[in-house]
Short mmCIF file of C-alpha atoms in Angstrom, two decimals:
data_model
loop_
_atom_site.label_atom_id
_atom_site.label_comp_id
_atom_site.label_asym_id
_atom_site.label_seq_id
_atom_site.Cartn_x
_atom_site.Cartn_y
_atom_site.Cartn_z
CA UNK A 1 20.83 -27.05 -13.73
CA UNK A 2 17.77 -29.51 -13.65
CA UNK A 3 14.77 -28.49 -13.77
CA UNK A 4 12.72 -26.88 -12.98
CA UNK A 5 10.10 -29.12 -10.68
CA UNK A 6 11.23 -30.75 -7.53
CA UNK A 7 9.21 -33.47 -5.69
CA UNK A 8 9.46 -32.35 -2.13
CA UNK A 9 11.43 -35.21 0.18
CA UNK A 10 8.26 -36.54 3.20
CA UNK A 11 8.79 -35.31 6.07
CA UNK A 12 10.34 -38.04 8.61
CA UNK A 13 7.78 -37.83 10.96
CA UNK A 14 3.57 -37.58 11.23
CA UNK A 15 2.43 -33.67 12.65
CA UNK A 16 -1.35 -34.61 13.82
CA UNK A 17 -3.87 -31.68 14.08
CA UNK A 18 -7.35 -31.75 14.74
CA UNK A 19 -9.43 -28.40 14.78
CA UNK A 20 -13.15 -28.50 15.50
CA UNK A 21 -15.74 -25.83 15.25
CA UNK A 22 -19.59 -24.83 14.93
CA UNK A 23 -21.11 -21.46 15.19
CA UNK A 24 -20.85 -21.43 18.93
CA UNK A 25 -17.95 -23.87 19.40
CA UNK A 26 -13.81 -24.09 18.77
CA UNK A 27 -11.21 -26.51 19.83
CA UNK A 28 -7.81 -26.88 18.21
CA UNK A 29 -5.05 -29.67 18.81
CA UNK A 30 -2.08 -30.23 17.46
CA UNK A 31 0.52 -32.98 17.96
CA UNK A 32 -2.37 -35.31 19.23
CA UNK A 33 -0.89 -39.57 19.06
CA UNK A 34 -3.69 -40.36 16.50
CA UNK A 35 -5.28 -42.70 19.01
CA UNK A 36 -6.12 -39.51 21.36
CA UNK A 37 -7.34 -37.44 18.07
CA UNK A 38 -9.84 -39.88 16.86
CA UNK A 39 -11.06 -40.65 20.57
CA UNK A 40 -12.18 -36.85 20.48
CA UNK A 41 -13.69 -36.64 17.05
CA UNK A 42 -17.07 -34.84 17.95
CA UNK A 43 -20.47 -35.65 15.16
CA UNK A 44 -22.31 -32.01 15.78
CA UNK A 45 -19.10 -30.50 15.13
CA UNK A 46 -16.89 -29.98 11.98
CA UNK A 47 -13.87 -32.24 12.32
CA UNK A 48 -10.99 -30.87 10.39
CA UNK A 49 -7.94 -33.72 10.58
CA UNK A 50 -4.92 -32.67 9.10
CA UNK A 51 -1.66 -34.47 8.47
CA UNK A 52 2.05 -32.99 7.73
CA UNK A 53 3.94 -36.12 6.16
CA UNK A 54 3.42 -39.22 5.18
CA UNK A 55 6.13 -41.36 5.90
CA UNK A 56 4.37 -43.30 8.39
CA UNK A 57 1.61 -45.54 6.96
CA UNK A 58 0.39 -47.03 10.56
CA UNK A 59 -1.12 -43.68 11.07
CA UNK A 60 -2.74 -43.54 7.91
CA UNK A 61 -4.24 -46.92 8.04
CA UNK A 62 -5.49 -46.02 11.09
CA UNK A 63 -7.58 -43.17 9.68
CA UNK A 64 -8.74 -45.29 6.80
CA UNK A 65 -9.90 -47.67 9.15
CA UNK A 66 -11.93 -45.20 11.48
CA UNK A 67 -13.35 -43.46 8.48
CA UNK A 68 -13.40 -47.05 6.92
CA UNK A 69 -12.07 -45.69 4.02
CA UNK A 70 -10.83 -47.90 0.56
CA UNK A 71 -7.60 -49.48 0.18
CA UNK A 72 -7.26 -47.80 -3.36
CA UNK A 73 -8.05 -44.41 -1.66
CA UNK A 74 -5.07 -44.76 0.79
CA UNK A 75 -2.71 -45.94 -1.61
CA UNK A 76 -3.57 -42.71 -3.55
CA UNK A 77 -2.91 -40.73 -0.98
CA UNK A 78 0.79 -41.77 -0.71
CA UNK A 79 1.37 -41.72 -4.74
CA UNK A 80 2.14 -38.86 -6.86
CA UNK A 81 -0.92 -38.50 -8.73
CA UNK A 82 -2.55 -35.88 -11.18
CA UNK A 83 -5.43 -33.98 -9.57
CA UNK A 84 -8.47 -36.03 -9.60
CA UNK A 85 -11.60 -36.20 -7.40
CA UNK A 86 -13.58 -39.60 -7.25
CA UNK A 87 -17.02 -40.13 -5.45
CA UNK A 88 -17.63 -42.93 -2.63
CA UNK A 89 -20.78 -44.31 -0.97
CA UNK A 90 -19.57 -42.56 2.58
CA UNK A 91 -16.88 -39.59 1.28
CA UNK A 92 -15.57 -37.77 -1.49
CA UNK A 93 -11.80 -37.99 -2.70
CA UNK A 94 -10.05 -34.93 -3.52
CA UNK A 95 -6.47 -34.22 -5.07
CA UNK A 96 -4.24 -31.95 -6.23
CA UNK A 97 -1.22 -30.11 -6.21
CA UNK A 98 -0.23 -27.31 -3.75
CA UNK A 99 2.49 -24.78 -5.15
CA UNK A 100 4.18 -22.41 -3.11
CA UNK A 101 6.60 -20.16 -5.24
CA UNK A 102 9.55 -20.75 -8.09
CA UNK A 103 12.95 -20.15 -6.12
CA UNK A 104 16.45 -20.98 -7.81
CA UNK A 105 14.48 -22.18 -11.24
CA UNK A 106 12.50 -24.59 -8.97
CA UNK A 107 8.89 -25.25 -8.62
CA UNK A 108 8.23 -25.74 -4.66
CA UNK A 109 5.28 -28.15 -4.53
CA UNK A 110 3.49 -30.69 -2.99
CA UNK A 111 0.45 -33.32 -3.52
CA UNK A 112 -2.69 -32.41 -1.02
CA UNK A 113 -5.15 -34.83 -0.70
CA UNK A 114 -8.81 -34.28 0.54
CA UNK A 115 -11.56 -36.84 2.42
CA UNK A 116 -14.45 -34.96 2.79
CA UNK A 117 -17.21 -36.68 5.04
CA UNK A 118 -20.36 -35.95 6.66
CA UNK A 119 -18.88 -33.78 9.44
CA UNK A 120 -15.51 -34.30 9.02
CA UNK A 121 -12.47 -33.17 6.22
CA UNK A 122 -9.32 -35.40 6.51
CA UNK A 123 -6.49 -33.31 4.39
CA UNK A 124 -2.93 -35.14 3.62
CA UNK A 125 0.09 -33.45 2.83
CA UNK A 126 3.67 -34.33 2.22
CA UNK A 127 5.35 -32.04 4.48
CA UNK A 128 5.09 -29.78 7.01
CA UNK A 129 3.82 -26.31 6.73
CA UNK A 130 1.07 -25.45 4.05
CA UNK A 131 -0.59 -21.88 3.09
CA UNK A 132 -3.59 -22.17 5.54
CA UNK A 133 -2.15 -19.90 8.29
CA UNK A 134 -4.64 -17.36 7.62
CA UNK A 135 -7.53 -19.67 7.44
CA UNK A 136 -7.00 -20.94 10.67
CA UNK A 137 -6.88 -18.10 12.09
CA UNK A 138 -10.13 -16.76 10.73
CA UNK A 139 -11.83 -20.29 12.48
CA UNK A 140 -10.38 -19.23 15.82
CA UNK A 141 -11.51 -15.91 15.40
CA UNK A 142 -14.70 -16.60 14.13
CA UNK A 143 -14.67 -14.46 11.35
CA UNK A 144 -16.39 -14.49 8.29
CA UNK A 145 -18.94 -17.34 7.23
CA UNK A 146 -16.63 -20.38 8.14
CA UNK A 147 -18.20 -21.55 10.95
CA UNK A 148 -21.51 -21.25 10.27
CA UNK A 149 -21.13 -23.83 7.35
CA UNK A 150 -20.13 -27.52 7.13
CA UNK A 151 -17.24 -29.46 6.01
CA UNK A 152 -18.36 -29.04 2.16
CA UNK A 153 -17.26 -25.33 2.63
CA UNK A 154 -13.92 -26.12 4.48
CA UNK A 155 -12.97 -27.75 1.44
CA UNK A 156 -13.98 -25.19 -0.95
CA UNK A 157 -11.65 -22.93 1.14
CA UNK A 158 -9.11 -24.70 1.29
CA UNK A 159 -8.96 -25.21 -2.51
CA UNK A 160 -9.53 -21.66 -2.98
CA UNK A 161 -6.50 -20.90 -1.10
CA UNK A 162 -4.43 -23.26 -3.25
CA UNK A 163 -5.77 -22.14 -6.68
CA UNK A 164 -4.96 -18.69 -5.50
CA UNK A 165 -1.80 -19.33 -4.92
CA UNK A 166 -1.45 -20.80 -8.99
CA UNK A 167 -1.39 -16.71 -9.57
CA UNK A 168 1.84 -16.00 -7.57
CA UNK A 169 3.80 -18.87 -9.66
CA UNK A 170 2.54 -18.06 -12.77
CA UNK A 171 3.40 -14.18 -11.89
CA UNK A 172 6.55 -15.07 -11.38
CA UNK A 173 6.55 -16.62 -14.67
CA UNK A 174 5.53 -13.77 -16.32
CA UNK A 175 8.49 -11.89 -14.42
CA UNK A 176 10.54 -14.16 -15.70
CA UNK A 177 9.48 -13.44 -19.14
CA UNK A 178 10.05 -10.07 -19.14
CA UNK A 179 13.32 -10.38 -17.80
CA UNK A 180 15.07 -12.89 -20.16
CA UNK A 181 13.44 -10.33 -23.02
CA UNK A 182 15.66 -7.76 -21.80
CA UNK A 183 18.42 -9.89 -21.37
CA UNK A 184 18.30 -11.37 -24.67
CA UNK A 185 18.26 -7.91 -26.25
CA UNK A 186 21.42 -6.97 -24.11
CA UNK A 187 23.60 -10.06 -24.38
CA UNK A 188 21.93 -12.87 -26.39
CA UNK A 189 24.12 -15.85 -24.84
CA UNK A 190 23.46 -19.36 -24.31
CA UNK A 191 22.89 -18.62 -20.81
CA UNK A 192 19.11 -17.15 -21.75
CA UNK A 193 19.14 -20.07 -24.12
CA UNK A 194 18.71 -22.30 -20.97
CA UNK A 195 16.65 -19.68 -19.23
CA UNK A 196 13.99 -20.50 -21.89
CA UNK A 197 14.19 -24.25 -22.04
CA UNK A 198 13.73 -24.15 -17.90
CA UNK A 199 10.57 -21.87 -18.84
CA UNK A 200 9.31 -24.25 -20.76
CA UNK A 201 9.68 -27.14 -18.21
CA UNK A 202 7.74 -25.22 -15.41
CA UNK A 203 4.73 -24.33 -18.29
CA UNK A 204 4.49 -28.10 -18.81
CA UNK A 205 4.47 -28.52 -15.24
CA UNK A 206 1.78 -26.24 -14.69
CA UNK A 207 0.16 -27.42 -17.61
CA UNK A 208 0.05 -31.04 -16.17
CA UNK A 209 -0.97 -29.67 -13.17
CA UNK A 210 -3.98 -27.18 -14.15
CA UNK A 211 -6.24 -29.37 -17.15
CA UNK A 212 -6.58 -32.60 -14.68
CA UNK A 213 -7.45 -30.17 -12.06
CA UNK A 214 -10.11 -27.65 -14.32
CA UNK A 215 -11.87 -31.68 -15.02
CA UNK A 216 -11.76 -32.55 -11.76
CA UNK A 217 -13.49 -29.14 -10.65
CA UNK A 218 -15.82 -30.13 -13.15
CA UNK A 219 -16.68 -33.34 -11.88
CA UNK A 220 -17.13 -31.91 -8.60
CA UNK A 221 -19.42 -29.25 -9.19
CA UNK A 222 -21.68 -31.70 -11.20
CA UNK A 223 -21.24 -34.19 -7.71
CA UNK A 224 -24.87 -36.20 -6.96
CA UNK A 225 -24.03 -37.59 -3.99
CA UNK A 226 -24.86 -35.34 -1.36
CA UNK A 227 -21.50 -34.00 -0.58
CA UNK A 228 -21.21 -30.69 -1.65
CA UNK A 229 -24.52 -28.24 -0.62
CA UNK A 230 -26.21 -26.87 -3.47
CA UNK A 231 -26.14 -23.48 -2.11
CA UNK A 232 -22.47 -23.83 -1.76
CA UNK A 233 -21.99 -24.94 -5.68
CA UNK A 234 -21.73 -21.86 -7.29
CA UNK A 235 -18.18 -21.23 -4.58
CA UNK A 236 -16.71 -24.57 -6.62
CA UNK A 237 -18.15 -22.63 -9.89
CA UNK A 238 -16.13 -20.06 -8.96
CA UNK A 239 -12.89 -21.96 -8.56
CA UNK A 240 -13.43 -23.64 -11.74
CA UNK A 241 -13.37 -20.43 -13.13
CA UNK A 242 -10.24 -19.30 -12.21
CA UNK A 243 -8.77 -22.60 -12.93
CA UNK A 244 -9.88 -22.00 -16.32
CA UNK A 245 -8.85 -18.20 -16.15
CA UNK A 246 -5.05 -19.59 -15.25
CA UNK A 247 -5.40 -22.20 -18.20
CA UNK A 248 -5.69 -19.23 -20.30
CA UNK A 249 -2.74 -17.39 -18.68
CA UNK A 250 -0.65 -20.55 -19.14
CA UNK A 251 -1.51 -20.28 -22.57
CA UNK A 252 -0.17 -17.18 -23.40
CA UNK A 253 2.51 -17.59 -21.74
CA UNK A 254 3.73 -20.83 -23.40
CA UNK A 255 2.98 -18.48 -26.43
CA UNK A 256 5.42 -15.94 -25.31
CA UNK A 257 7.64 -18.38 -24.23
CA UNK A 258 7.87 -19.48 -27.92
CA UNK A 259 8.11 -15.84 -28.96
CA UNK A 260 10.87 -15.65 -26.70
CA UNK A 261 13.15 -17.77 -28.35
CA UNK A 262 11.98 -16.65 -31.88
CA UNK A 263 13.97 -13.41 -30.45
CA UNK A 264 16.56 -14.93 -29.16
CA UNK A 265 17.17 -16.75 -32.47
CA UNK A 266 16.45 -13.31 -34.62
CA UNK A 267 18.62 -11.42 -32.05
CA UNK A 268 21.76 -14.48 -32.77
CA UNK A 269 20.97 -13.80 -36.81
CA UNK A 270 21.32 -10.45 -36.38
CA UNK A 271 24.11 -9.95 -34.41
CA UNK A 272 25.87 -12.76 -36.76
CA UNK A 273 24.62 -10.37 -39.75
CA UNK A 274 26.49 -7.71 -38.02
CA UNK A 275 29.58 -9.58 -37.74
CA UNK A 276 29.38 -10.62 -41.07
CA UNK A 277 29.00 -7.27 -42.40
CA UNK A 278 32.41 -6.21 -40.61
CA UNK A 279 33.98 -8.58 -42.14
CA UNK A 280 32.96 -8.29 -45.50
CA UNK A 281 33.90 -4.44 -45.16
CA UNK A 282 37.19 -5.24 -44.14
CA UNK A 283 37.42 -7.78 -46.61
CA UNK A 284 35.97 -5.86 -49.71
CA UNK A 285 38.50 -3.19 -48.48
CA UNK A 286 41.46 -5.16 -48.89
CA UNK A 287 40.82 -7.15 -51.46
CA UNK A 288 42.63 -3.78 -54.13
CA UNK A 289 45.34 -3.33 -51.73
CA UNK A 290 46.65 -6.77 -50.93
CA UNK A 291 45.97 -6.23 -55.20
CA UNK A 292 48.41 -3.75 -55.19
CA UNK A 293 51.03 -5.06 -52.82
CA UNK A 294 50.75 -8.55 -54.70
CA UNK A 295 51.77 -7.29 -58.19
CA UNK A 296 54.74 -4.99 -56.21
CA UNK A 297 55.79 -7.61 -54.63
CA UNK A 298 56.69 -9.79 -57.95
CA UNK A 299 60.24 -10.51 -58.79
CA UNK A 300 60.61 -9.44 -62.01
CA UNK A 301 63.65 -6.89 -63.20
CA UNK A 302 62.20 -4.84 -65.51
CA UNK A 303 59.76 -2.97 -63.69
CA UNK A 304 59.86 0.75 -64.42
CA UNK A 305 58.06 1.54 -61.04
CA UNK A 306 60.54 0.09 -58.77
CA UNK A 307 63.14 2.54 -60.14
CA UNK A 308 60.93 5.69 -59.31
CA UNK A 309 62.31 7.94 -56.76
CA UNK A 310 58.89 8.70 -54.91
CA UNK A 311 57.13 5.58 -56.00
CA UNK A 312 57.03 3.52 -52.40
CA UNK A 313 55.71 7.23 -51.43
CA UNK A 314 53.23 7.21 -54.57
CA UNK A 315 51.99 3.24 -53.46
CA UNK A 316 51.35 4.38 -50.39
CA UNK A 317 49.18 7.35 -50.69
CA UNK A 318 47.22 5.37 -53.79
CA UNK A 319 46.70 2.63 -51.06
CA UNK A 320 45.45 5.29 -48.52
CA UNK A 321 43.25 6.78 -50.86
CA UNK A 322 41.40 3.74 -51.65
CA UNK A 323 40.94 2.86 -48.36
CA UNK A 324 39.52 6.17 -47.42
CA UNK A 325 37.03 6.07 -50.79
CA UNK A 326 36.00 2.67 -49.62
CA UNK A 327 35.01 3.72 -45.88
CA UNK A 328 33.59 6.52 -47.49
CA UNK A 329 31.46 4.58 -49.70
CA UNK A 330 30.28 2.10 -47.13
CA UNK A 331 29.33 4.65 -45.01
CA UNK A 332 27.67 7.50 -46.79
CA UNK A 333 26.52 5.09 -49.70
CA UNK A 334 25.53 1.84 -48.54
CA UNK A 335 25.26 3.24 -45.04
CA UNK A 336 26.17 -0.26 -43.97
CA UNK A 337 27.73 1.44 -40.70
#
């Protein structure tokens, strides 16, 4: 079974949605023809544009031409990239990777991209449906701080809710874990063999996804251009954090991965051990009797044994009572058993 990560298929078709809010103010469309949804795009409000799918770039040129934003941005946008964050005269760039869960050995992901702007944050995604259920909800409701900040804290949100989210995969990781460590001890097959190698795949997954992304938090806490309120900072601080906290998690549990099939290679040595000691038993047990048998069972004529009248009787019980000393000896001796 392959591995491990899947790149999600786009979706075939463009889902527009345009929520906009202040302290006082809400409005939420979706399924807007892009021409109607940047017609209502509102400057004392925050504009939060969001695509599901990208399989249509006529729509997204669109947006990068009424945002005016770069050719190399947009191009981005539609490529599988490692997270990254890059800094323009007008906007910020923002990318990364949104997981959902591990189901069937598979990583369910998808690439998010950010355009945060004056009053306005454009977010791209690959296919429909995203973890920001919740969120939205809260804007409608009015709850919390949301709406009494700007765009800059949208983002930081949003991110939030995806780095969050790094917990429940690497959770499930750790469930994982556990589980092939029992399974090993009970039946050590090749089957937990390839459990581990898939673990390993998903760590390097994560791991490809986390580092770029810890930098890029980096880069955008230390951001000069305006973008990001200085009294919301210490929220991206706080992200980076965690990113770094998960780092550490997907540390230890590439090291345990490793430990994992240390045991699984001690557990196949000792069961072979075990096997190997039954056999030499057996062997080292009939090693004087097939002894025996072999010098009884030469043809020669004189043989004063052959003519006694109890002596296949007398054979026998010698025979028996080496093989009960020997047992005996293994056992109470050696206590190989």
């Amino acid at each position: 079974m392959k591995k491990e990560t899947q790149k999600p298929e786009p979706a075939p078709n463009i889902i527009l949605e345009l929520i906009q809010y202040n302290g006082k103010d809400f409005a939420g469309y979706v399924n807007l023809g892009i021409d109607e949804l940047l017609a209502k795009q509102k400057p004392d409000l925050v504009n939060w544009v969001n695509l599901d799918g990208l399989s249509d770039t006529s729509i997204i040129n669109k947006i990068g031409e009424h945002y005016s934003l770069h050719g190399l941005l947009l191009e981005d946008i539609t490529t599988d990239l490692q997270p990254k964050v890059e800094e323009y005269d007008d906007y910020l760039f923002f990318s990364l990777k949104m997981l959902y869960r591990i189901e069937k050995n598979i990583i369910d992901y998808e690439q998010i991209s950010f355009v945060l702007g004056k009053d306005y944050l454009i977010s791209f995604q690959e296919k429909e449906g995203d973890l920001f259920g919740p969120l939205r909800e809260r804007i409608r409701l009015d709850q919390g701080r949301i709406r009494k900040e700007k765009a800059d804290y949208l983002l930081y949100r949003l991110i939030d809710i995806i780095v969050d989210n790094y917990y429940v995969v690497l959770d499930s990781i750790g469930q994982q874990i556990e589980q092939i460590e029992d399974d090993i001890y009970k039946d050590s097959s090749g089957q937990e063999f390839r459990k581990i190698q898939r673990l390993k795949k998903e760590l390097i997954y994560l791991r490809k996804a986390l580092y770029p992304l810890r930098d890029a938090m980096s880069k955008l806490i230390k951001d000069e251009s305006g973008f990001i309120q200085s009294s919301n900072s210490r929220f991206f601080s706080d992200i980076y954090s965690h990113v770094a906290h998960l780092i550490d998690s997907l540390d230890t549990y590439k090291d345990l991965t490793s430990g994992l099939m240390d045991i699984y290679i001690n557990t196949l040595n000792t069961r072979m051990n075990e096997v190997m000691k039954v056999l030499t038993v057996i062997s080292t047990i009939f090693i004087p009797l097939t002894f025996i048998v072999g010098v009884y069972g030469m043809n020669f004529e004189f043989m004063p044994e052959l003519h006694w009248t109890l002596g296949y009787y007398g054979v026998w019980i010698f025979m028996l009572l080496i093989f009960i000393g020997m047992i005996w000896y293994f056992k109470y001796k050696k206590k190989w058993f």
